[in-house]
Coordinates of C-alpha atoms in Angstrom, one line a residue:
M1 CA -4.6 12.1 -24.4
H2 CA -1.2 11.2 -26.1
T3 CA 2.4 11.0 -24.9
L4 CA 5.3 11.0 -26.9
I5 CA 8.6 9.6 -25.3
V6 CA 12.0 10.5 -26.8
T7 CA 15.0 8.4 -25.9
S8 CA 18.7 8.6 -26.9
H9 CA 20.9 5.6 -26.1
P10 CA 23.0 3.5 -28.7
N11 CA 22.1 0.2 -26.9
P12 CA 18.7 -0.8 -27.2
D13 CA 19.2 -3.2 -24.2
A14 CA 20.2 -0.2 -22.0
L15 CA 18.6 0.8 -18.8
T16 CA 17.5 4.0 -20.4
H17 CA 15.3 2.1 -22.8
S18 CA 14.0 -0.2 -20.3
V19 CA 13.1 2.8 -18.0
A20 CA 11.2 4.4 -21.2
R21 CA 9.4 1.3 -21.8
R22 CA 8.3 1.1 -18.1
I23 CA 7.2 4.6 -18.2
A24 CA 5.3 3.8 -21.3
D25 CA 3.5 1.0 -19.5
G26 CA 2.7 3.2 -16.6
I27 CA 1.1 5.7 -18.9
A28 CA -0.7 3.3 -21.1
A29 CA -2.4 1.7 -18.1
T30 CA -4.5 4.7 -17.9
P31 CA -7.8 4.3 -19.9
G32 CA -7.7 6.3 -23.0
A33 CA -4.1 7.1 -22.8
T34 CA -1.7 6.3 -26.1
V35 CA 2.0 6.4 -26.2
E36 CA 4.6 6.6 -29.0
L37 CA 8.3 5.7 -28.3
A38 CA 10.7 7.7 -30.3
D39 CA 14.4 6.0 -30.4
L40 CA 16.4 8.6 -31.9
H41 CA 19.4 6.0 -32.5
A42 CA 17.1 3.5 -33.9
E43 CA 15.2 5.9 -36.1
G44 CA 18.5 7.3 -37.4
F45 CA 17.8 10.7 -36.7
D46 CA 20.6 13.3 -38.0
P47 CA 21.6 15.6 -35.2
R48 CA 23.8 18.0 -37.2
Y49 CA 22.5 21.4 -37.8
T50 CA 23.0 22.1 -41.4
R51 CA 23.2 25.0 -43.9
Q52 CA 19.6 24.1 -44.6
D53 CA 18.5 24.4 -41.0
L54 CA 20.2 28.0 -40.8
D55 CA 18.4 29.0 -44.0
G56 CA 15.0 27.8 -42.6
H57 CA 16.0 29.8 -39.3
H58 CA 16.6 33.0 -41.3
R59 CA 13.3 32.4 -43.3
L60 CA 15.3 32.0 -46.5
S61 CA 14.0 28.5 -47.1
P62 CA 11.8 25.9 -45.8
F63 CA 13.1 23.6 -42.9
P64 CA 14.4 20.1 -43.7
A65 CA 11.7 17.5 -44.3
D66 CA 12.9 15.4 -41.3
V67 CA 12.6 18.5 -39.0
L68 CA 9.0 19.3 -40.2
A69 CA 8.2 15.6 -39.5
E70 CA 9.3 15.6 -36.1
Q71 CA 7.4 19.0 -35.5
A72 CA 4.2 17.2 -36.8
R73 CA 4.8 14.4 -34.4
L74 CA 5.1 16.5 -31.5
D75 CA 1.9 18.6 -32.8
R76 CA 0.0 15.3 -32.3
A77 CA 1.4 14.9 -28.5
D78 CA -0.2 16.1 -25.4
T79 CA 2.8 15.8 -23.5
L80 CA 6.4 15.2 -24.1
V81 CA 8.6 13.0 -22.0
L82 CA 12.6 12.9 -22.5
V83 CA 14.5 9.8 -21.2
F84 CA 18.2 10.0 -21.4
P85 CA 21.4 9.0 -19.8
V86 CA 23.2 11.8 -18.2
Y87 CA 26.7 12.6 -20.1
W88 CA 28.7 15.3 -18.7
W89 CA 25.8 16.6 -16.7
S90 CA 23.5 17.0 -19.6
M91 CA 21.7 15.2 -22.2
P92 CA 23.5 13.1 -25.1
A93 CA 24.6 15.1 -28.1
L94 CA 21.9 13.3 -30.2
M95 CA 19.0 14.4 -28.2
K96 CA 20.6 18.0 -27.9
G97 CA 20.8 17.9 -31.8
W98 CA 17.2 17.0 -31.9
I99 CA 16.3 19.8 -29.9
D100 CA 18.5 22.2 -31.5
R101 CA 17.1 21.2 -35.2
V102 CA 13.3 20.7 -34.2
F103 CA 12.7 23.5 -31.6
T104 CA 12.8 26.1 -34.4
G105 CA 12.1 29.8 -34.5
G106 CA 8.5 30.1 -35.9
W107 CA 7.4 26.8 -34.4
A108 CA 8.6 26.7 -30.8
Y109 CA 9.2 30.4 -30.4
D110 CA 9.1 33.7 -32.5
D111 CA 11.5 36.4 -31.8
S112 CA 10.9 38.2 -35.2
S113 CA 8.6 41.0 -33.9
G114 CA 11.0 43.1 -32.1
H115 CA 8.9 43.1 -29.1
G116 CA 10.2 40.0 -27.0
V117 CA 9.9 36.5 -27.4
L118 CA 6.5 34.8 -28.2
K119 CA 6.7 31.6 -26.5
K120 CA 4.6 29.2 -28.9
L121 CA 4.7 25.8 -26.7
G122 CA 2.7 26.5 -23.7
H123 CA 0.3 23.6 -24.7
L124 CA 3.1 21.0 -24.6
P125 CA 3.8 19.8 -20.9
V126 CA 7.1 18.2 -20.5
H127 CA 8.7 15.6 -18.1
L128 CA 12.4 15.1 -17.9
V129 CA 14.0 11.9 -16.9
G130 CA 17.7 11.6 -16.5
L131 CA 19.7 8.5 -15.7
G132 CA 23.1 9.1 -13.7
G133 CA 25.8 7.0 -12.3
A134 CA 26.5 9.4 -9.5
D135 CA 25.1 9.4 -5.9
E136 CA 22.6 12.3 -4.6
R137 CA 25.6 13.5 -2.4
T138 CA 27.9 14.1 -5.5
W139 CA 25.1 16.0 -7.5
Q140 CA 24.4 18.0 -4.5
K141 CA 28.0 18.9 -3.6
R142 CA 28.8 19.9 -7.1
G143 CA 25.4 21.7 -7.8
Y144 CA 24.8 19.6 -10.8
T145 CA 21.0 19.4 -10.2
E146 CA 20.5 23.1 -10.5
A147 CA 23.0 23.3 -13.3
M148 CA 20.9 20.9 -15.4
K149 CA 17.6 22.7 -14.5
T150 CA 19.1 26.0 -15.5
Q151 CA 20.2 24.9 -19.0
I152 CA 17.4 22.3 -19.8
D153 CA 14.2 23.2 -17.9
T154 CA 14.8 27.1 -18.0
G155 CA 17.3 27.7 -21.1
I156 CA 15.3 25.4 -23.6
F157 CA 11.8 24.8 -22.5
D158 CA 10.8 27.9 -20.5
Y159 CA 12.4 29.8 -23.4
C160 CA 9.7 28.2 -25.6
G161 CA 6.9 28.3 -23.0
A162 CA 6.7 24.5 -22.6
P163 CA 6.1 23.9 -18.8
V164 CA 8.3 21.5 -17.1
L165 CA 5.9 19.6 -14.8
S166 CA 8.6 17.3 -13.4
S167 CA 12.5 16.8 -13.7
T168 CA 13.5 13.4 -12.3
L169 CA 16.9 12.0 -11.7
L170 CA 17.2 8.2 -11.2
L171 CA 20.6 8.0 -9.8
E172 CA 23.4 5.4 -9.1
T173 CA 22.1 3.4 -12.2
D174 CA 25.7 1.6 -12.6
T175 CA 25.4 0.0 -8.9
G176 CA 21.7 0.7 -7.8
D177 CA 19.1 -2.1 -7.7
V178 CA 17.6 -2.4 -11.2
P179 CA 14.2 -3.6 -10.4
V180 CA 13.7 -0.8 -7.9
L181 CA 14.7 1.7 -10.6
L182 CA 12.2 -0.1 -13.0
D183 CA 9.5 0.1 -10.5
Q184 CA 10.2 3.9 -10.0
A185 CA 9.7 4.3 -13.7
T186 CA 6.4 2.7 -13.7
Q187 CA 5.3 5.0 -10.9
L188 CA 6.4 7.8 -12.8
G189 CA 4.4 6.7 -15.8
H190 CA 1.4 6.7 -13.6
A191 CA 2.1 10.2 -12.3
I192 CA 2.8 11.5 -16.0
A193 CA -0.4 10.0 -17.0
N194 CA -2.2 11.7 -14.2
R195 CA -0.8 15.0 -14.8
V196 CA -1.7 14.8 -18.6
A197 CA -5.2 14.1 -17.7
E198 CA -5.6 17.0 -15.4
V199 CA -3.9 19.5 -18.1
T200 CA -6.1 17.9 -20.9
M201 CA -9.3 17.4 -19.1
P202 CA -12.0 19.7 -20.5
T203 CA -13.3 22.2 -18.0

């Protein structure tokens, strides 16, 4: 079972990357589990949706090579984990651009038949881990938790059929106890590995 963890943060020493590594450690502790960490900043992924992307969407030309490479990486994964800082109650632009370009029509979904949307990523379980500076009271008071679930869990992944098995917020990251947050990340990794094993175990 193979997990792809995708992160987006410009500082390699940021808590976001530490959390991603601890999640990876938790997953890798499971026998037979492998993990790939994809740092979109370090890899220099271009999030800009170009004319070539648009032409690919309209089936006028092939998708760009970097998009096809990311799709191949996702095809090798048994599960996808996104780890990101919450910017304006959503994911960073780089990660959103990665989704915009990579989760293409024909690969992630197909709406060309005229008979509704064919969801093509039912085989790819997803886990979301957002890091936010505000406290739980603020999130609940403003309805931010449900807003993020609507736009990300439902608006992106449900449209493609990819089941979101967990959606976790690590809050008060600016003022909280970092060792506690990292321990939570490790436990998240264990839990994700167990869910992956359940999904991929032959019956």
